Coordinates of C-alpha atoms and ligand atoms in Angstrom, one line a residue:
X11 CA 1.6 16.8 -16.0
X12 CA -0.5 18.1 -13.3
X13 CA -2.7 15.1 -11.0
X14 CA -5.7 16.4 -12.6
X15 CA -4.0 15.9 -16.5
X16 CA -2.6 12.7 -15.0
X17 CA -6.2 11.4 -13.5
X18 CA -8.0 12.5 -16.9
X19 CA -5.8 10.9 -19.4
X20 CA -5.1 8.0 -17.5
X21 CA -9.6 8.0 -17.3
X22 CA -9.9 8.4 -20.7
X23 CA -7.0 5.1 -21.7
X24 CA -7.6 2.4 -19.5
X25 CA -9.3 -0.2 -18.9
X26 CA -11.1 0.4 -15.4
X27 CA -10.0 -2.1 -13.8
X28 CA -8.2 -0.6 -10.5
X29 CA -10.5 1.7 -8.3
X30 CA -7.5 4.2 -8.0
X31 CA -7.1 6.1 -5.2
X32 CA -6.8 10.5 -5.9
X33 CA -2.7 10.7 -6.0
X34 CA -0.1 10.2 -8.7
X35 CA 3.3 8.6 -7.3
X36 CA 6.2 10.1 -9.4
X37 CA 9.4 9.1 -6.6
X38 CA 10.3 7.4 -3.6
X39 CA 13.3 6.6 -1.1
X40 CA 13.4 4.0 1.6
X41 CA 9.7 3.7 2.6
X42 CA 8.3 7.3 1.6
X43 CA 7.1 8.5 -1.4
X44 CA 6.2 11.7 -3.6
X45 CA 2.9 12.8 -5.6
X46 CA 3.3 14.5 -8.7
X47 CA 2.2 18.1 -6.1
X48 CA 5.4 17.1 -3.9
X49 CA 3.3 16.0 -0.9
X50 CA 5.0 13.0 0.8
X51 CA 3.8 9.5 2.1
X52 CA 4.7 6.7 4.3
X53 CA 4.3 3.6 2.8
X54 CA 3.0 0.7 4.8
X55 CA 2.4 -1.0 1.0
X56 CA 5.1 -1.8 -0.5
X57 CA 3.3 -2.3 -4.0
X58 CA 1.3 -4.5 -2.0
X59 CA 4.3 -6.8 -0.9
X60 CA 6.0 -6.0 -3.3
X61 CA 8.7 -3.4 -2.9
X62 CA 11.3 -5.1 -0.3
X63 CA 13.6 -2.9 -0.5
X64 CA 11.4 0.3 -0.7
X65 CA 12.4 2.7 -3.5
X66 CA 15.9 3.7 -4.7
X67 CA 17.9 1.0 -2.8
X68 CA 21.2 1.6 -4.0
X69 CA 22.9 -1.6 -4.5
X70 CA 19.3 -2.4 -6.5
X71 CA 19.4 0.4 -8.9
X72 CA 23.3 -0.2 -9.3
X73 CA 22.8 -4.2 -10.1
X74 CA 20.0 -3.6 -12.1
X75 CA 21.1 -0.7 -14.0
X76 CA 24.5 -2.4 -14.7
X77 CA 22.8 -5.4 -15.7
X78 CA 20.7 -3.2 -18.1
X79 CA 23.9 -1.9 -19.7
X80 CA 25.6 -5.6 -19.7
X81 CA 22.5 -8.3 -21.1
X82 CA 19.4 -7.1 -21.1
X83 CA 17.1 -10.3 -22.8
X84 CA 18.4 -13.5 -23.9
X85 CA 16.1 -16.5 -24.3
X86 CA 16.0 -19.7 -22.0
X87 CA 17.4 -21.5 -25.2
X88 CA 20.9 -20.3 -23.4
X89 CA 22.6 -21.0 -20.3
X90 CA 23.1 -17.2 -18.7
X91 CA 25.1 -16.7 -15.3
X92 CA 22.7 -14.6 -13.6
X93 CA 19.8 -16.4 -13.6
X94 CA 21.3 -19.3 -12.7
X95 CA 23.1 -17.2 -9.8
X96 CA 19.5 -16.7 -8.5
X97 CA 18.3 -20.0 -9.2
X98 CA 21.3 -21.6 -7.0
X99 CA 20.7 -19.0 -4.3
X100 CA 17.1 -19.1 -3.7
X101 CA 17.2 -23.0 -3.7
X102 CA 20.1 -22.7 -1.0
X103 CA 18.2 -20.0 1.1
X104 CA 14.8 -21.9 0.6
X105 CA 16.2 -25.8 0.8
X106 CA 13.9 -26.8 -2.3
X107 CA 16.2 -28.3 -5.0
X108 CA 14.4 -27.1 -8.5
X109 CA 13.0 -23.5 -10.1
X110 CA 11.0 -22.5 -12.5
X111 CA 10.8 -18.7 -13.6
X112 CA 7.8 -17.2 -14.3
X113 CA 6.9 -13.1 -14.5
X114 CA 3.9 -13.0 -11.7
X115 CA 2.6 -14.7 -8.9
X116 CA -0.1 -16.3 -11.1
X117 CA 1.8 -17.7 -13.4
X118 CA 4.1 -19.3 -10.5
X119 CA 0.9 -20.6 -9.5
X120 CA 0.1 -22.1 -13.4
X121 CA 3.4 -23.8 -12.8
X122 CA 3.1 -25.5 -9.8
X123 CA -0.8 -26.9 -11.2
X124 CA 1.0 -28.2 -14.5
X125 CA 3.5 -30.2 -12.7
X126 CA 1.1 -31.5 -10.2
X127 CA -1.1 -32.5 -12.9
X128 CA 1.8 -34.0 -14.8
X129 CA 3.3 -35.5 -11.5
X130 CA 0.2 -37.6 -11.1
X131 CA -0.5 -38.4 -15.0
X132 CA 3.0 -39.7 -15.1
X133 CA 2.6 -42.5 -12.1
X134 CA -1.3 -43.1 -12.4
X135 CA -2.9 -41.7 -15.7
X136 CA -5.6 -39.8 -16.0
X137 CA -8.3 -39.2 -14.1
X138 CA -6.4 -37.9 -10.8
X139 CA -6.3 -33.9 -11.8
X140 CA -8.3 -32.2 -9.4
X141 CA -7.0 -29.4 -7.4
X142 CA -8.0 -28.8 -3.9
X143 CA -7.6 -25.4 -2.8
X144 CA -9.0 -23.5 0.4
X145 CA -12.1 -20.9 0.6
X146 CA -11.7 -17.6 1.2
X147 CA -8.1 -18.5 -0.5
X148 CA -6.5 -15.8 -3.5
X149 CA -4.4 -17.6 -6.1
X150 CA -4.5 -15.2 -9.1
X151 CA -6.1 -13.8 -12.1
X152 CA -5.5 -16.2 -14.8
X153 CA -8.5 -18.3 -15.4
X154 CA -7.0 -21.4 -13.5
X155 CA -5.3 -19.5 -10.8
X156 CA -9.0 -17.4 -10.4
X157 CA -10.6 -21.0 -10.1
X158 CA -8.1 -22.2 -7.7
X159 CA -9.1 -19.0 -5.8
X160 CA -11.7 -20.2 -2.9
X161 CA -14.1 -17.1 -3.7
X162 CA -17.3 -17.0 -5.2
X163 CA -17.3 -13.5 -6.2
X164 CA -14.4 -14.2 -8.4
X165 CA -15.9 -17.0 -10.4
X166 CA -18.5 -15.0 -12.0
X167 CA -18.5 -13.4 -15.8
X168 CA -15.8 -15.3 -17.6
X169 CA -17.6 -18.8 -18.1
X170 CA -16.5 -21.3 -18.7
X171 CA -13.9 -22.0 -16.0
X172 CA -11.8 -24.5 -16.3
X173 CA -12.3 -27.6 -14.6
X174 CA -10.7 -29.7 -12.3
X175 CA -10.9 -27.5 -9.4
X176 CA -12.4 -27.6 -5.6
X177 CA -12.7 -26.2 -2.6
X178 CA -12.6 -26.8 0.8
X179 CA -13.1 -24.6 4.0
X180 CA -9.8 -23.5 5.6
X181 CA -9.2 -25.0 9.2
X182 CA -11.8 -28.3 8.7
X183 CA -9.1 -31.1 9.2
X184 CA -12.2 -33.4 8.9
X185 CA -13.4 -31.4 5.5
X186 CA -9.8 -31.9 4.7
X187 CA -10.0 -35.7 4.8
X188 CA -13.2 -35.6 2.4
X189 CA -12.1 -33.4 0.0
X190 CA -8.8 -35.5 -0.8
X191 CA -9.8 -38.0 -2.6
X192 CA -8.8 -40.3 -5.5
X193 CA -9.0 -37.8 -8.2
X194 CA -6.8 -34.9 -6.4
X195 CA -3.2 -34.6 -7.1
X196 CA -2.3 -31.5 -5.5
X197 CA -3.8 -29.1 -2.3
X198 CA -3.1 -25.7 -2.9
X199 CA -2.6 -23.4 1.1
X200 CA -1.6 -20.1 1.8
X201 CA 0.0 -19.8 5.3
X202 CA -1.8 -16.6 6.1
X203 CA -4.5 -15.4 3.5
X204 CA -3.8 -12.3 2.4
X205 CA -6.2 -11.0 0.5
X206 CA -8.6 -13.1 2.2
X207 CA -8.3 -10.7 5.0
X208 CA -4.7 -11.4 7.0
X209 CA -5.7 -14.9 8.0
X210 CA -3.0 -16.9 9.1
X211 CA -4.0 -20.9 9.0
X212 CA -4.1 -23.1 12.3
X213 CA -0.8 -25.4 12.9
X214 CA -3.0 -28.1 13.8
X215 CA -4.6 -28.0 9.9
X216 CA -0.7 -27.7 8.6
X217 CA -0.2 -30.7 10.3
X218 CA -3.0 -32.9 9.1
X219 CA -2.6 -31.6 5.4
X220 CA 1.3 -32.5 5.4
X221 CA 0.0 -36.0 6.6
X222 CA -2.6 -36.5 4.3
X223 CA -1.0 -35.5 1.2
X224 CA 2.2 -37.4 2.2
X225 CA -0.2 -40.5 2.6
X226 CA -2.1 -40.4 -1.0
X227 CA 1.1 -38.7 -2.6
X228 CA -0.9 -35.7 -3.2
X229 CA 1.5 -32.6 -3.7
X230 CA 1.4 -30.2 -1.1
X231 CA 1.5 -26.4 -2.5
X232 CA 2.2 -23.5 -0.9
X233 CA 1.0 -20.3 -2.1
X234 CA 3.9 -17.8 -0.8
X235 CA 3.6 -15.4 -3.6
X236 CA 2.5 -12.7 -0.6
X237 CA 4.2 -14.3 2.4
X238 CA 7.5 -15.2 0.6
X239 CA 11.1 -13.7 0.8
X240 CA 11.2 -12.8 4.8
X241 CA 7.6 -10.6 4.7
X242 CA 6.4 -12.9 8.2
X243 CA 10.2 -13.0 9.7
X244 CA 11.1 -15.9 8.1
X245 CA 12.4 -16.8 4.2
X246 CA 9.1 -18.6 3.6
X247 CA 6.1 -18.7 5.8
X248 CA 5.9 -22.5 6.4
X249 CA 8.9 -22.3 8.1
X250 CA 7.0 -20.7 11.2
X251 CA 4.9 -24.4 11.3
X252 CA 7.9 -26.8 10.5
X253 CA 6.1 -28.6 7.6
X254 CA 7.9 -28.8 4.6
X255 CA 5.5 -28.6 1.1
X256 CA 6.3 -30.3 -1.6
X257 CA 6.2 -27.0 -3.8
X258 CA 6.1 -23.6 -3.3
X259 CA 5.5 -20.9 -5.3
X260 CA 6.5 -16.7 -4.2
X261 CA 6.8 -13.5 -6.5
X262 CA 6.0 -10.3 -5.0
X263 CA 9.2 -9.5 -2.7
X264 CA 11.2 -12.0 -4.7
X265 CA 10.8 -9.1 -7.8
X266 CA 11.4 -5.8 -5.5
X267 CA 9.7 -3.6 -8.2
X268 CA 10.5 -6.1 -11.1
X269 CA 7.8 -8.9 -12.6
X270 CA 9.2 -12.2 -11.3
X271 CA 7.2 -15.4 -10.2
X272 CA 9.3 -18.9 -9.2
X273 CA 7.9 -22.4 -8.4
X274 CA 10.5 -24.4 -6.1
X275 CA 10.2 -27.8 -5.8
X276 CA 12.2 -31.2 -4.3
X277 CA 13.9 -32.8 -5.7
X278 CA 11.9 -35.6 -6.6
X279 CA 9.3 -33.3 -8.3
X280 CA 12.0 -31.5 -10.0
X281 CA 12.1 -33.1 -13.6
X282 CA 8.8 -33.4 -14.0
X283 CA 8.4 -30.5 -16.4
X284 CA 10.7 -31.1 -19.4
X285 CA 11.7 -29.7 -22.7
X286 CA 8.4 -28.3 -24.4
X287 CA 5.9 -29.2 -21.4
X288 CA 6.4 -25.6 -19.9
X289 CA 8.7 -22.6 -20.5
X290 CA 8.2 -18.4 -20.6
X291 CA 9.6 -16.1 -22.7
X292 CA 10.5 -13.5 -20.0
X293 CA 10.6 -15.7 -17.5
X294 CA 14.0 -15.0 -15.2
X295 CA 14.9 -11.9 -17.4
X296 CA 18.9 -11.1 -16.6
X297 CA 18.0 -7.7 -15.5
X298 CA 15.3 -9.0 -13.1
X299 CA 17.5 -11.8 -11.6
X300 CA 20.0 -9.1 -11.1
X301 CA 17.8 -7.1 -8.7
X302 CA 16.2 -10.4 -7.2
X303 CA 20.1 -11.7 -6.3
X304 CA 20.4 -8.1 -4.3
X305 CA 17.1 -9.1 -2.4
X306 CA 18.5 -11.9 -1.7
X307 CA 21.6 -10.6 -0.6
X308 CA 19.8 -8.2 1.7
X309 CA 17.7 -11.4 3.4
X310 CA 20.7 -12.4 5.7
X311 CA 19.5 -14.3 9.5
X312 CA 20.2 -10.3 11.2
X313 CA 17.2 -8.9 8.5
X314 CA 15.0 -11.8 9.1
X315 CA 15.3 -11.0 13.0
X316 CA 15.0 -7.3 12.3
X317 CA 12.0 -7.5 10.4
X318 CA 10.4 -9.8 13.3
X319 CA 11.3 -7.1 15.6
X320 CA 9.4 -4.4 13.6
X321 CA 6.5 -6.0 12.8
X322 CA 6.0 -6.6 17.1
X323 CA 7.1 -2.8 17.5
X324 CA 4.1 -2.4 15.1
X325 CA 1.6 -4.7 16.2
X326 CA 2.3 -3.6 19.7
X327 CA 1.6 0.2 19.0
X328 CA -1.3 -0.9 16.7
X329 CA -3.2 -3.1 19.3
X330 CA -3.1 1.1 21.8
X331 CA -5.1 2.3 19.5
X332 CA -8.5 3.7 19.4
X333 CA -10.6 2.1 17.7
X334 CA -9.0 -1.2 17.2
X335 CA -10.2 -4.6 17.7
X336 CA -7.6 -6.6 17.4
X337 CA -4.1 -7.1 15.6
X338 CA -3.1 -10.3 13.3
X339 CA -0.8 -11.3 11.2
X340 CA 3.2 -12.3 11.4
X341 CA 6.3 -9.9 11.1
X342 CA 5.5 -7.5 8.5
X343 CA 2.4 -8.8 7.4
X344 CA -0.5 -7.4 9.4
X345 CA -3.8 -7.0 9.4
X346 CA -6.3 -5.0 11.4
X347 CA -9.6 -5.4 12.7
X348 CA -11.2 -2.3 13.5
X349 CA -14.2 -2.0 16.0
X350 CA -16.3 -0.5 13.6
X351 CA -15.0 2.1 11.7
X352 CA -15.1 0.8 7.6
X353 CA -11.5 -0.1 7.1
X354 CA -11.8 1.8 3.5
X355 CA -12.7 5.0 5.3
X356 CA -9.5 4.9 7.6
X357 CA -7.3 4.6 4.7
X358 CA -9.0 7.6 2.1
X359 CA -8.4 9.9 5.0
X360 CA -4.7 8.4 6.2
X361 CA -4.1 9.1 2.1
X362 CA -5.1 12.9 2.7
X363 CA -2.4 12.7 6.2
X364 CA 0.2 11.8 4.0
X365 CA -0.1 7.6 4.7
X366 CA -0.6 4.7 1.8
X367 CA -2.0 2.2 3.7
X368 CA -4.2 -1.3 2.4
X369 CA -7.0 -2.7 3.5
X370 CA -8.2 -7.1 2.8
X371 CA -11.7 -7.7 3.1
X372 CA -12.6 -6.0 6.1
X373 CA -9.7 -5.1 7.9
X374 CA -6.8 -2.8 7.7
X375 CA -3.4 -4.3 5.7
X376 CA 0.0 -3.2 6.4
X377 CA 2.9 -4.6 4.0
X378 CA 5.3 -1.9 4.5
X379 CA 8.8 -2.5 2.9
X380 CA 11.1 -4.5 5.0
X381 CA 13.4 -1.6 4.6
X382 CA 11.2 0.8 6.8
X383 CA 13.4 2.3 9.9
X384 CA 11.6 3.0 13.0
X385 CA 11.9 6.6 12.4
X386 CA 9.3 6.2 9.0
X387 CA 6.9 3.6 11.1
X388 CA 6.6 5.8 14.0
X389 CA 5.8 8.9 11.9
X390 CA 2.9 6.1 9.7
X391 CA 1.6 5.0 13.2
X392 CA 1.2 8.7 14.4
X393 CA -1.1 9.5 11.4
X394 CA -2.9 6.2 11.6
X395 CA -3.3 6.8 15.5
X396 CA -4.9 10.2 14.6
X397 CA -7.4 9.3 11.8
X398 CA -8.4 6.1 14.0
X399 CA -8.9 8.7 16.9
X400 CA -11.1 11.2 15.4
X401 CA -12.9 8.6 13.3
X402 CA -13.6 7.2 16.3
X403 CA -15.7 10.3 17.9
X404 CA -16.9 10.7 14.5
X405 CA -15.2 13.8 13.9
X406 CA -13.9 15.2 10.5
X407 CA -10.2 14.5 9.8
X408 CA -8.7 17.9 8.9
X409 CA -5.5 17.6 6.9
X410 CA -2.8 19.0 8.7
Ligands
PLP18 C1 -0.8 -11.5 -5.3 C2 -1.0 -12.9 -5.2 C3 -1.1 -13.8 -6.3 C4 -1.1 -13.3 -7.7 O1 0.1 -12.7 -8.0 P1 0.2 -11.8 -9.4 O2 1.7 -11.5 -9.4 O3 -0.7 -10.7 -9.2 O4 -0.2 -12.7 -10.5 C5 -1.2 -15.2 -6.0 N1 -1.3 -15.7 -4.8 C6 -1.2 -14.9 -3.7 C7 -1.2 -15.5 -2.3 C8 -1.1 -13.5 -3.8 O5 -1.1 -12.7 -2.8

């Protein structure tokens, strides 16, 4: 198929619920890719934080694909080793004691609002279910995990929503304080929004909402479905602010191409979901765990040092260029503020240049895999560098 057979079919079938972008992917290796004419891309995506490894890591494809011909399904009614190599591992790397597998990010999320819910029902009864979770904040699609979300336009349409959820603004220690009251159980943070636009959250706020929630034995979640599994330098986010939640929830990297969510927890949290309270039918799927453990493997202190260093090499170059405001963001998580050029301009024409780049809210998003060399990032920056420069004196970007 052709992009044009590729674009009309896939018009005519789905559900329009992605505004896609004029270019079919068909391959990729390391951090660029190929359209279905052979034209090539750097990625600063990564499947939107996805794609850790970038495509057609070796030792991924060969522990997956052996996996594939070894177990490929068996229910959680059975004890299998590979999940519950992963399970051991990411509770080492992460120093949370107990995991739940889930397929996405939002059901990770659905997770960690069940047990908090439960947590609190089991020591006080009902009446203490609320969820507190920050504006501007991006939790999911599911209809809790879109309520949790702290953004009006997504809580439109789909009435009713399900109760039992709040808001309150990011940053407002004092807000904070208000908002926790006797009905919450848990507080829902991401350490930097990312679809909320790259926004990482003050320490000083960390701080408070560890105290607070440690005070009225409120569970403390975080949200690292986007920041998780080394994407800001370290294994988790909340490493970067010292303050341990009580949960935490990741996906995206975890799965490097493959649907996998996980809810960690401490130990003391960690039997509050028992037989028939919560479970998944996929969820840690042997051939899944198997590229997950190779992830994992990858993540050793050097990488988590390495992908600090690139993400500076990036936001250094980034913060030269014309037309750019300002740079934020941590390790290879960054976001852009542009002076005034529309951020969704910039990436249709770096797409024509031969660059798949994001936007969030407003600004420019780069998620590129943590795989990237320098060689891949210099040759994204240069065509980001040149759009940003002619769109700058509003002149036309001709493809080269
Ligand atoms: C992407 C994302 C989610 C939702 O993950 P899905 O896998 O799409 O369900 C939840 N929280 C955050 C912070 C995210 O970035």
């Amino acid at each position: 198929m052709n992009f044009n057979d590729i674009k009309n079919t896939a018009d005519e079938y789905f559900m329009p619920t992605y505004a896609r972008f004029n270019t079919a992917i068909v391959s990729g290796q390391g951090a660029t890719l190929q359209d279905s004419d052979g034209k090539e891309y750097i990625d600063f995506t990564a499947g939107i934080a996805v794609n850790s490894l970038g495509y057609a890591h070796e030792g991924w494809v060969k522990a997956v694909s052996s996996q594939a011909g070894k177990l490929q399904h068996i229910s959680n009614l059975y004890y299998n080793p590979v999940q519950t190599d992963l399970a051991a591992e990411l509770c080492r790397k992460s120093g949370f004691d107990r995991i739940f597998f889930a397929n996405s990010g939002a059901e990770a999320n659905e997770c960690a609002i069940k047990l908090a819910r439960k947590y609190s029902f089991d020591r006080y009864g009902e009446g203490r279910g609320t969820i507190v979770s920050l504006v501007n904040s991006f939790h999911g699609r599911t209809l809790a995990t879109v309520t949790a979300t702290g953004q009006a336009e997504y809580h439109q349409y789909f009435h009713p929503f399900p109760e039992g959820f709040r808001y309150t603004p990011t940053n407002d220690i004092e807000a904070l304080e208000k908002a926790l009251d006797s009905s919450v159980c848990a507080l829902f943070i991401e350490i930097i929004q990312g679809e909320g636009g790259v926004l990482p959250i003050d320490s000083a706020f960390v701080e408070a909402a560890r105290a607070l929630c440690t005070e009225q034995d409120i569970l403390l979640v975080c949200d690292e479905v986007q920041t998780g599994i080394g994407r800001t330098g370290k294994f988790f986010a909340w490493e970067h602010y010292g303050q341990k939640p009580d949960i935490v929830t990741t996906a995206k990297g975890l799965g490097n191409c493959l649907p996998i969510g996980a809810c960690l927890c401490e130990e003391e949290f960690g039997r509050v979901l028992t037989p028939g309270t919560h479970g998944s039918t996929f969820g840690g799927n042997p051939i899944i765990c198997a590229g997950a453990l190779e992830v994992l493997r990858f993540l050793d202190d050097n990488k988590l040092y390495e992908i600090k260093a690139k993400g500076e090499y990036i936001k250094e170059k980034l913060e030269k260029f014309e037309g750019v405001d300002s740079v934020r963001g941590m390790g290879m998580m960054l976001g852009v503020k542009l002076k005034t050029i529309p951020a969704k301009e910039v990436v249709a024409q770096c797409i024509e240049n031969g660059l798949l780049i994001l936007t969030a809210k407003d600004c420019l998003r780069l998620l590129p895999p943590l795989v990237i060399t320098f060689d891949e990032i210099d040759q994204g920056l240069a065509i980001l560098e040149r759009v940003l420069a002619l769109k700058s004196n509003g002149e036309a970007v001709e493809k080269q």
